[in-house]
Tab-separated table of C-alpha atoms in Angstrom:
chain	number	residue	atom	x	y	z
A	1	MET	CA	74.478	123.334	83.038
A	2	THR	CA	74.277	119.873	84.490
A	3	GLU	CA	74.261	119.123	88.174
A	4	GLY	CA	76.366	116.124	88.975
A	5	ALA	CA	79.870	114.872	89.447
A	6	TYR	CA	82.765	116.782	87.958
A	7	THR	CA	86.512	117.055	88.386
A	8	SER	CA	88.250	120.282	89.356
A	9	ASN	CA	91.485	121.701	90.695
A	10	ILE	CA	89.775	123.614	93.520
A	11	SER	CA	89.126	122.662	97.133
A	12	VAL	CA	85.742	122.162	98.788
A	13	ALA	CA	86.129	125.555	100.502
A	14	GLU	CA	86.768	127.208	97.122
A	15	HIS	CA	83.735	125.435	95.655
A	16	HIS	CA	81.500	126.821	98.420
A	17	ALA	CA	83.014	130.311	98.147
A	18	LEU	CA	82.261	130.363	94.404
A	19	ARG	CA	78.696	129.133	94.977
A	20	ALA	CA	78.161	131.855	97.586
A	21	VAL	CA	78.902	134.595	95.019
A	22	GLY	CA	76.807	133.113	92.208
A	23	PHE	CA	79.223	130.890	90.295
A	24	ALA	CA	78.914	127.136	89.929
A	25	PRO	CA	81.955	125.036	89.017
A	26	VAL	CA	81.193	122.966	85.908
A	27	GLY	CA	84.410	121.012	85.409
A	28	LEU	CA	88.136	120.821	84.955
A	29	VAL	CA	89.397	122.307	81.698
A	30	MET	CA	92.796	121.997	80.088
A	31	GLY	CA	94.610	123.435	77.125
A	32	ASN	CA	98.040	122.487	75.895
A	33	TYR	CA	100.364	123.126	72.993
A	34	VAL	CA	103.844	121.841	72.178
A	35	PHE	CA	106.503	124.326	71.144
A	36	ASP	CA	108.907	122.325	68.952
A	37	LEU	CA	112.353	123.798	68.284
A	38	TRP	CA	113.219	121.148	65.706
A	39	ASN	CA	110.593	122.411	63.273
A	40	MET	CA	111.564	126.082	63.535
A	41	THR	CA	113.657	128.168	61.195
A	42	LEU	CA	116.089	129.991	63.457
A	43	SER	CA	118.565	132.813	62.899
A	44	ASP	CA	122.178	131.978	62.110
A	45	ASN	CA	123.248	131.884	65.758
A	46	CYS	CA	120.415	129.546	66.832
A	47	GLY	CA	120.145	131.373	70.129
A	48	TYR	CA	123.761	130.895	71.204
A	49	THR	CA	126.140	133.720	72.057
A	50	GLN	CA	129.854	133.141	72.463
A	51	PRO	CA	132.097	135.205	74.744
A	52	ASP	CA	135.043	136.932	73.067
A	53	VAL	CA	137.698	134.518	74.288
A	54	GLY	CA	138.198	132.345	71.222
A	55	ASP	CA	137.943	128.597	71.146
A	56	ARG	CA	139.713	127.350	74.257
A	57	LEU	CA	139.658	123.747	75.242
A	58	PHE	CA	139.979	124.633	78.916
A	59	ARG	CA	138.442	127.835	80.107
A	60	PRO	CA	139.571	129.511	83.346
A	61	ALA	CA	136.825	129.824	85.948
A	62	SER	CA	136.803	133.595	85.461
A	63	VAL	CA	135.694	133.258	81.817
A	64	PRO	CA	131.954	132.738	81.424
A	65	ALA	CA	130.612	129.749	79.554
A	66	PRO	CA	128.656	130.326	76.339
A	67	ARG	CA	125.146	131.543	77.047
A	68	VAL	CA	121.912	130.680	75.324
A	69	ARG	CA	119.568	133.531	74.528
A	70	ALA	CA	116.181	133.388	72.907
A	71	THR	CA	116.098	134.602	69.327
A	72	PRO	CA	113.157	136.716	68.151
A	73	GLU	CA	111.784	133.653	66.359
A	74	MET	CA	111.942	131.604	69.557
A	75	ARG	CA	110.168	134.311	71.566
A	76	VAL	CA	107.387	134.618	68.985
A	77	ALA	CA	106.955	130.832	68.802
A	78	ALA	CA	106.875	130.489	72.604
A	79	HIS	CA	104.311	133.295	72.891
A	80	ASP	CA	102.213	131.649	70.168
A	81	ALA	CA	102.380	128.284	71.971
A	82	ARG	CA	101.244	129.900	75.228
A	83	GLU	CA	98.354	131.673	73.484
A	84	ARG	CA	97.242	128.455	71.788
A	85	ALA	CA	97.236	126.571	75.107
A	86	VAL	CA	95.176	129.345	76.725
A	87	ASN	CA	92.775	129.443	73.755
A	88	HIS	CA	92.266	125.664	74.030
A	89	LEU	CA	91.472	126.167	77.729
A	90	ARG	CA	88.940	128.883	76.873
A	91	GLN	CA	87.365	126.663	74.179
A	92	GLU	CA	86.913	123.780	76.642
A	93	CYS	CA	85.254	126.222	79.047
A	94	LEU	CA	82.763	127.214	76.334
A	95	GLU	CA	82.079	123.560	75.492
A	96	LEU	CA	81.092	122.942	79.134
A	97	GLY	CA	78.812	125.983	79.113
A	98	GLY	CA	81.148	127.961	81.358
A	99	ASP	CA	81.487	131.719	81.658
A	100	GLY	CA	85.095	131.693	82.800
A	101	VAL	CA	87.932	129.751	84.350
A	102	VAL	CA	89.328	130.202	87.859
A	103	ALA	CA	92.459	128.791	89.498
A	104	VAL	CA	94.267	128.765	86.141
A	105	GLU	CA	97.749	127.286	86.354
A	106	LEU	CA	100.059	127.788	83.373
A	107	THR	CA	103.123	125.566	83.359
A	108	THR	CA	105.808	124.508	80.940
A	109	ARG	CA	107.525	121.167	80.901
A	110	PRO	CA	109.975	119.340	78.641
A	111	PHE	CA	108.480	117.348	75.811
A	112	PRO	CA	110.297	114.486	74.026
A	113	PHE	CA	112.715	115.293	71.193
A	114	GLY	CA	113.414	118.893	72.149
A	115	GLY	CA	109.914	120.258	72.542
A	116	THR	CA	108.377	122.235	75.376
A	117	GLU	CA	104.756	121.758	76.373
A	118	PHE	CA	102.704	124.722	77.555
A	119	LEU	CA	99.907	123.441	79.787
A	120	ALA	CA	97.005	125.512	81.127
A	121	VAL	CA	94.633	123.908	83.661
A	122	GLY	CA	91.759	125.429	85.617
A	123	THR	CA	88.161	125.012	86.739
A	124	ALA	CA	85.401	126.286	84.464
A	125	VAL	CA	82.636	128.168	86.270
A	126	ARG	CA	79.212	129.371	85.194
A	127	ALA	CA	77.215	132.288	86.553
A	128	THR	CA	74.054	131.019	88.231
A	129	GLY	CA	72.169	134.303	87.813
A	130	PRO	CA	70.685	135.935	84.711
A	131	VAL	CA	73.743	138.127	83.986
A	132	ARG	CA	76.506	136.354	82.110
A	133	PRO	CA	79.711	137.748	80.598
A	134	PRO	CA	79.848	138.009	76.787
A	135	GLU	CA	83.270	136.315	76.646
A	136	PRO	CA	84.808	133.778	79.021
A	137	PHE	CA	87.239	135.263	81.533
A	138	LEU	CA	90.394	133.604	82.835
A	139	SER	CA	91.736	134.093	86.346
A	140	ASP	CA	94.711	132.629	88.146
A	141	LEU	CA	93.095	133.522	91.471
A	142	SER	CA	91.960	130.740	93.776
A	143	GLY	CA	88.223	130.217	94.121
A	144	GLN	CA	88.254	131.997	97.494
A	145	ASP	CA	90.246	135.000	96.219
A	146	PHE	CA	87.971	135.232	93.184
A	147	ALA	CA	84.906	135.158	95.463
A	148	THR	CA	86.413	137.868	97.677
A	149	LEU	CA	86.787	140.195	94.671
A	150	ILE	CA	83.234	139.484	93.500
A	151	GLU	CA	81.882	140.202	97.004
A	152	ALA	CA	83.779	143.513	96.988
A	153	GLY	CA	82.071	144.507	93.722
A	154	TRP	CA	84.748	143.655	91.158
A	155	VAL	CA	84.086	141.698	87.954
A	156	PHE	CA	86.351	140.072	85.408
A	157	ARG	CA	86.112	140.926	81.744
A	158	HIS	CA	87.827	139.863	78.553
A	159	GLY	CA	89.098	142.201	75.865
A	160	GLY	CA	87.480	140.152	73.093
A	161	PRO	CA	88.916	137.897	70.387
A	162	GLY	CA	92.509	138.788	69.581
A	163	ARG	CA	92.674	141.424	72.323
A	164	PRO	CA	94.448	141.217	75.669
A	165	PRO	CA	92.408	140.625	78.827
A	166	LEU	CA	91.169	143.764	80.513
A	167	PRO	CA	91.754	144.429	84.195
A	168	VAL	CA	89.067	143.687	86.725
A	169	MET	CA	86.372	146.337	86.881
A	170	ARG	CA	84.585	147.619	89.986
A	171	LEU	CA	80.782	147.488	89.819
A	172	ARG	CA	79.901	149.511	92.903
């Protein structure tokens, strides 16, 4: 771990709260992935459902407009895009020598030509003591909330590669 300047998405108060419970921020980490509908093979309905009113040029206000629903393929692709963004975030944490990421923000935003970008941003932290987690953890808690849980005897743990994250575990 290097001591020096770094960028993060946490406040000074969060930085000090993390330091007080044995974690040092090591840098801002980001993972992203673009979910592109144009390169997908979709079901016949392409996610659209039509009400049973026929093709009317003018629809009375009482008749609902066609609705868009996610097809199974779209749901799987969106889940995969989210997982890839989160895995990129975790990989950047490891490259900085971090043990986990706090203040994780996961957002989606439009991407040109019909895509959707999944973006995960957080601050990588490293345990300053001799005990370090075997896998990097991810937390959407602020630095202060994370520190409060650590002070109360809770720790974060990861389920391992390909497994879902496990809930926080009480030490005391």
